[in-house]
Structures are given as C-alpha cells and as structure tokens.
C-alpha cells in the first residue's frame, strides 16, 4: 500500500504518543521484560551519559517523502519547522563547548528555510557538520540541485538512507521512484567528489531492514552495497551504517498492522547484547527538537520523553554540567538499540 | 499433539532437542554454528546453498529459516529464486538421468 500522508494527517490512532507508549508498555504483558530491568541486571541502571560529543538537531518534520518505516512520522504535510531564533539558541549553546559534531536531521533538513544559514554558521564555528540527506530532495526541485556543491563548500558529511541496492525493496519502503531518484542524487554527489577516494568528502549510506527483522553484519552488507552500486551504476560511497528499525511511529504501525509486533519484540529482546548497551548513542548525544526541547535521542524526541530530573529541557537553558549528570530515560523501544551488534545513527556500536 | 504435523512455532523450539539428549544435541548445534560461519565460502553463499537444499528436502522449517536468513544477508530476490532453480534442476536432473538406466534396461529387453 502506498503511503501519502503522515499518521498525524490521517488522524491515525498511533499519531497519539500515549497510544504508542501504551502498546510499548503492553510488551510486559506479552512477556517482554521491562528494558530498565534488563539494564539493571547488567548494572547499567540508571543509564548515565559518558560525555556529550554529538549535538543532533531535528530542524523539522517536513519531508518530501513519506517512508513506511519513518520514526519521525515525517511528510509533506508536517509543518513543524525550527525557527531561526531556535537555531540561534543552538549556536549560543554550542559556543564555548567542546562538542565536536553537529548532526542535522529531520524530515528533510534541507526543507527548513533557514537550513543553509544554520550550516554556514556552524561551519564558521568549525564544527563537524553531518547532514542526514534523504537523497531525493537533491533532485526534487531546481532550488536544491546545488546542494552537493553547498555541502562540499562547508565540508559537510553526508549521511543518506538507501535501504537496498535495487528498486523493488527501496521503493516498497520509501515510495515509488525513490530508488531511481536516489541513484541520480548519488551520481551528483559523486560528481563533486562525495564518496570518491582521496577527495576528503564523506558520503555514508544507511541501510535499514525492509521488514520486521534485524540487520545482518554491517561489513557483509557494505561489501555487497559497494559492489552492486559500483557495478550497476558506477556509484561509490565511504561506509554503510546498518540501523535497526525501532518499534515506534510508522514502523510500529507496520508491525501492529501486519501482526508482527510480538515476534519483532521477541527478536529484539533475544538479541539483547550487554556490549551494545554500553555503546548506546544517547550516552554521547543530545537531541534538540524543532521547538527547542531537549531529549536523550531522536527516538525519545518522537515519543515526547523529555530529559529527566533537573536537566534543563529546553535549549535556551542549555547547561552542559547538569546534562552530563542526568539519568537517560529508557523505555521498551530501547531494545532496538541494544540488539545484536547494536544500532545508532552511526550504525553498529560494537 | 498439534492438529497439523508442522507448526511454525516449533522452529523456535529446535534448541529443545537437547533436553532429551544433551551431549549429541550440543555437538550438533556447535557443528551447525561452525558450518555457517564465514570460511572458504562466505556466510552469505552458505545461506543461499542452505536455501536451495531446504527446497530439495522440502523442509518448511528450513525454507522459513533460510528465506529469512538470505534476506537478512542482503540477497536479492533473483538470487534466491535462482538458488531454488538450482535445487530444481538437480532434482529434475536426478530423475531424468535415470532415463538412461531405463533406456539401458529397455534396450536389453528388446530385440
Ligand atoms: S525516513 Fe527520512 S526520508 Fe523518509 S519520511 Fe522519514 S524523514 Fe523523510
Ligand atoms: S532509544 Fe534512545 S534512549 Fe533508548 S537506548 Fe536508544 S538512544 Fe538510548
């Protein structure tokens, strides 16, 4: 079935966060141990940050795509967009910290009207800038055609989703025609040097499973992606990040609709890996929402689980010390980060 | 006893065979685990072979398990179906090659 609207625009019951949290907590009644008790068993409760190194900003939920698995419930109908004032607050917060990396996500972050201004400012601050670019935005409209050059100018690291190296599985997850457009965009990125050996311009791809299963070895998948994209389309890239789909938002809807929720949770729980738990990304990441609220990660942001305890929960009150002292909020969806080789915005964690 | 001979949920209980004979069961699973590791053949190639064999022996558990495993390992639909055709060709060929036996026998019988 083709998806054209976000859950919110459909007034779908899962657009209600309470409903999502309700399903997740039902996990206990289907015999899934609370994630926090699992963490307690391995002596990791409360879960504490290590040191804040990645400042992830979700600049808005608007997107030119409506992917079936999207944890943001993004789409063209989502109007939540970060203002320039909030971006300025982010810049103010970053000033004087040693946080090295700023990770821009969305939606399609490039659709925020202040996106380029924000990148320029971050670039002046000499931050490593990462943009989670969905690829198709580059070819969506003439005004985006120069994005590869813009990224290059600011030495932005481009991280792009491509769930598979064929149209069938990519389009089934991300929408009809997405594969072909993604290939065109990748060709444009390669043309300015992205993902090309020796250019110093990084293009990483993100793989996530096209269904209710865990990703296999990142290395094995990367080798296949490299070969297939090179042989089939002459495309090169740096690394492949394998990411597990977390059971929230549209992916949760897919799981519930197809009757796969219970078995998927079971698979995640059975694959719980203490080593992966050590490396969960919330330990070194802060997530800023489009309206300036602060979260432990982009997933907690989408479940509106704001920072716990005394930690400031809005960017205007940013305070590194209390952030580093906070307890991270955990829930059943966290099993997605600790399964197998672990999963984060940078792929496997072990 | 279930109403059908095969129950998908039984696949997850495979490990329980060790309950009745631990030593042999354990040896089997250790061996099984080693067989499917990357070696001279990659784990991915082995998974495609397993998928083909699963179709030859027509084991629904194995077809279920190795369809899932090949997809997880990034195999394409075409690769998976070609693996099944390999199984089919060998199976069909195994019948057909016996046609020679039939011909030999018939030639021997007839004038
Ligand atoms: S997964 Fe990314 S590209 Fe797809 S709808 Fe969500 S934000 Fe947009
Ligand atoms: S979902 Fe967020 S809070 Fe939970 S383990 Fe993953 S990164 Fe941490």
CSV table of N, CA, C and O and ligand atoms in Angstrom, one decimal, chain A residues 35 47 246 280-283 296-300 328-331 333-338 343, ligand 2:
chain,number,residue,atom,x,y,z
A,35,UNK,N,12.7,-2.9,29.8
A,35,UNK,CA,14.1,-2.6,29.4
A,35,UNK,C,14.9,-2.2,30.6
A,35,UNK,O,16.1,-2.6,30.7
A,47,UNK,N,21.0,4.7,33.5
A,47,UNK,CA,22.0,4.8,32.4
A,47,UNK,C,22.5,6.3,32.4
A,47,UNK,O,21.6,7.2,32.4
A,246,UNK,N,13.4,0.9,15.0
A,246,UNK,CA,12.8,0.9,16.4
A,246,UNK,C,11.3,0.8,16.3
A,246,UNK,O,10.7,1.4,15.4
A,280,UNK,N,25.2,2.6,23.6
A,280,UNK,CA,24.1,3.3,23.0
A,280,UNK,C,24.3,4.8,22.8
A,280,UNK,O,25.0,5.4,23.6
A,281,UNK,N,23.8,5.3,21.7
A,281,UNK,CA,24.2,6.7,21.3
A,281,UNK,C,23.8,7.8,22.3
A,281,UNK,O,24.4,8.8,22.3
A,282,UNK,N,22.7,7.5,23.1
A,282,UNK,CA,22.2,8.6,24.0
A,282,UNK,C,23.3,8.9,25.0
A,282,UNK,O,23.2,10.0,25.7
A,283,UNK,N,24.3,8.1,25.1
A,283,UNK,CA,25.3,8.4,26.1
A,283,UNK,C,26.2,9.5,25.7
A,283,UNK,O,26.9,10.2,26.6
A,296,UNK,N,17.0,12.8,25.0
A,296,UNK,CA,18.2,11.9,25.0
A,296,UNK,C,18.6,11.4,23.6
A,296,UNK,O,19.7,11.1,23.3
A,297,UNK,N,17.6,11.3,22.8
A,297,UNK,CA,17.8,10.8,21.4
A,297,UNK,C,16.6,11.2,20.5
A,297,UNK,O,15.6,11.6,21.0
A,298,UNK,N,16.8,11.0,19.2
A,298,UNK,CA,15.7,11.4,18.3
A,298,UNK,C,14.4,10.5,18.5
A,298,UNK,O,13.3,10.9,18.2
A,299,UNK,N,14.7,9.3,19.0
A,299,UNK,CA,13.5,8.4,19.3
A,299,UNK,C,12.7,8.9,20.5
A,299,UNK,O,11.5,8.9,20.4
A,300,UNK,N,13.4,9.2,21.6
A,300,UNK,CA,12.8,9.7,22.7
A,300,UNK,C,12.0,11.0,22.3
A,300,UNK,O,11.0,11.3,22.9
A,328,UNK,N,19.4,8.9,31.8
A,328,UNK,CA,18.7,8.8,30.5
A,328,UNK,C,17.4,8.0,30.6
A,328,UNK,O,17.3,7.0,31.4
A,329,UNK,N,16.4,8.6,29.9
A,329,UNK,CA,15.1,7.9,30.0
A,329,UNK,C,15.0,6.7,29.1
A,329,UNK,O,15.3,6.8,27.9
A,330,UNK,N,14.6,5.6,29.7
A,330,UNK,CA,14.5,4.4,28.9
A,330,UNK,C,13.1,3.9,28.8
A,330,UNK,O,12.3,4.1,29.7
A,331,UNK,N,12.8,3.2,27.7
A,331,UNK,CA,11.5,2.5,27.5
A,331,UNK,C,11.7,1.3,26.6
A,331,UNK,O,12.9,1.0,26.2
A,333,UNK,N,11.2,0.6,23.6
A,333,UNK,CA,11.8,0.8,22.2
A,333,UNK,C,13.3,0.7,22.3
A,333,UNK,O,14.0,0.5,21.2
A,334,UNK,N,13.9,1.0,23.5
A,334,UNK,CA,15.4,1.0,23.6
A,334,UNK,C,16.0,-0.4,23.2
A,334,UNK,O,17.2,-0.5,22.9
A,335,UNK,N,15.2,-1.5,23.3
A,335,UNK,CA,15.7,-2.8,22.9
A,335,UNK,C,16.2,-2.8,21.4
A,335,UNK,O,17.0,-3.6,21.1
A,336,UNK,N,15.7,-1.8,20.6
A,336,UNK,CA,16.2,-1.7,19.3
A,336,UNK,C,17.7,-1.3,19.2
A,336,UNK,O,18.4,-1.6,18.2
A,337,UNK,N,18.1,-0.5,20.2
A,337,UNK,CA,19.5,0.0,20.2
A,337,UNK,C,20.5,-1.1,20.7
A,337,UNK,O,21.7,-0.9,20.5
A,338,UNK,N,20.0,-2.1,21.5
A,338,UNK,CA,20.9,-3.0,22.2
A,338,UNK,C,20.9,-4.4,21.6
A,338,UNK,O,21.4,-5.3,22.1
A,343,UNK,N,22.8,-0.6,17.6
A,343,UNK,CA,22.3,0.3,16.5
A,343,UNK,C,22.3,1.7,17.0
A,343,UNK,O,21.9,2.0,18.1
C,2,LIG,S1,16.2,4.6,22.1
C,2,LIG,FE1,17.3,6.5,22.7
C,2,LIG,S2,17.3,6.4,25.0
C,2,LIG,FE2,16.8,4.4,24.3
C,2,LIG,S3,18.8,3.3,24.2
C,2,LIG,FE3,18.4,4.1,22.2
C,2,LIG,S4,19.4,6.0,22.1
C,2,LIG,FE4,19.2,5.5,24.3
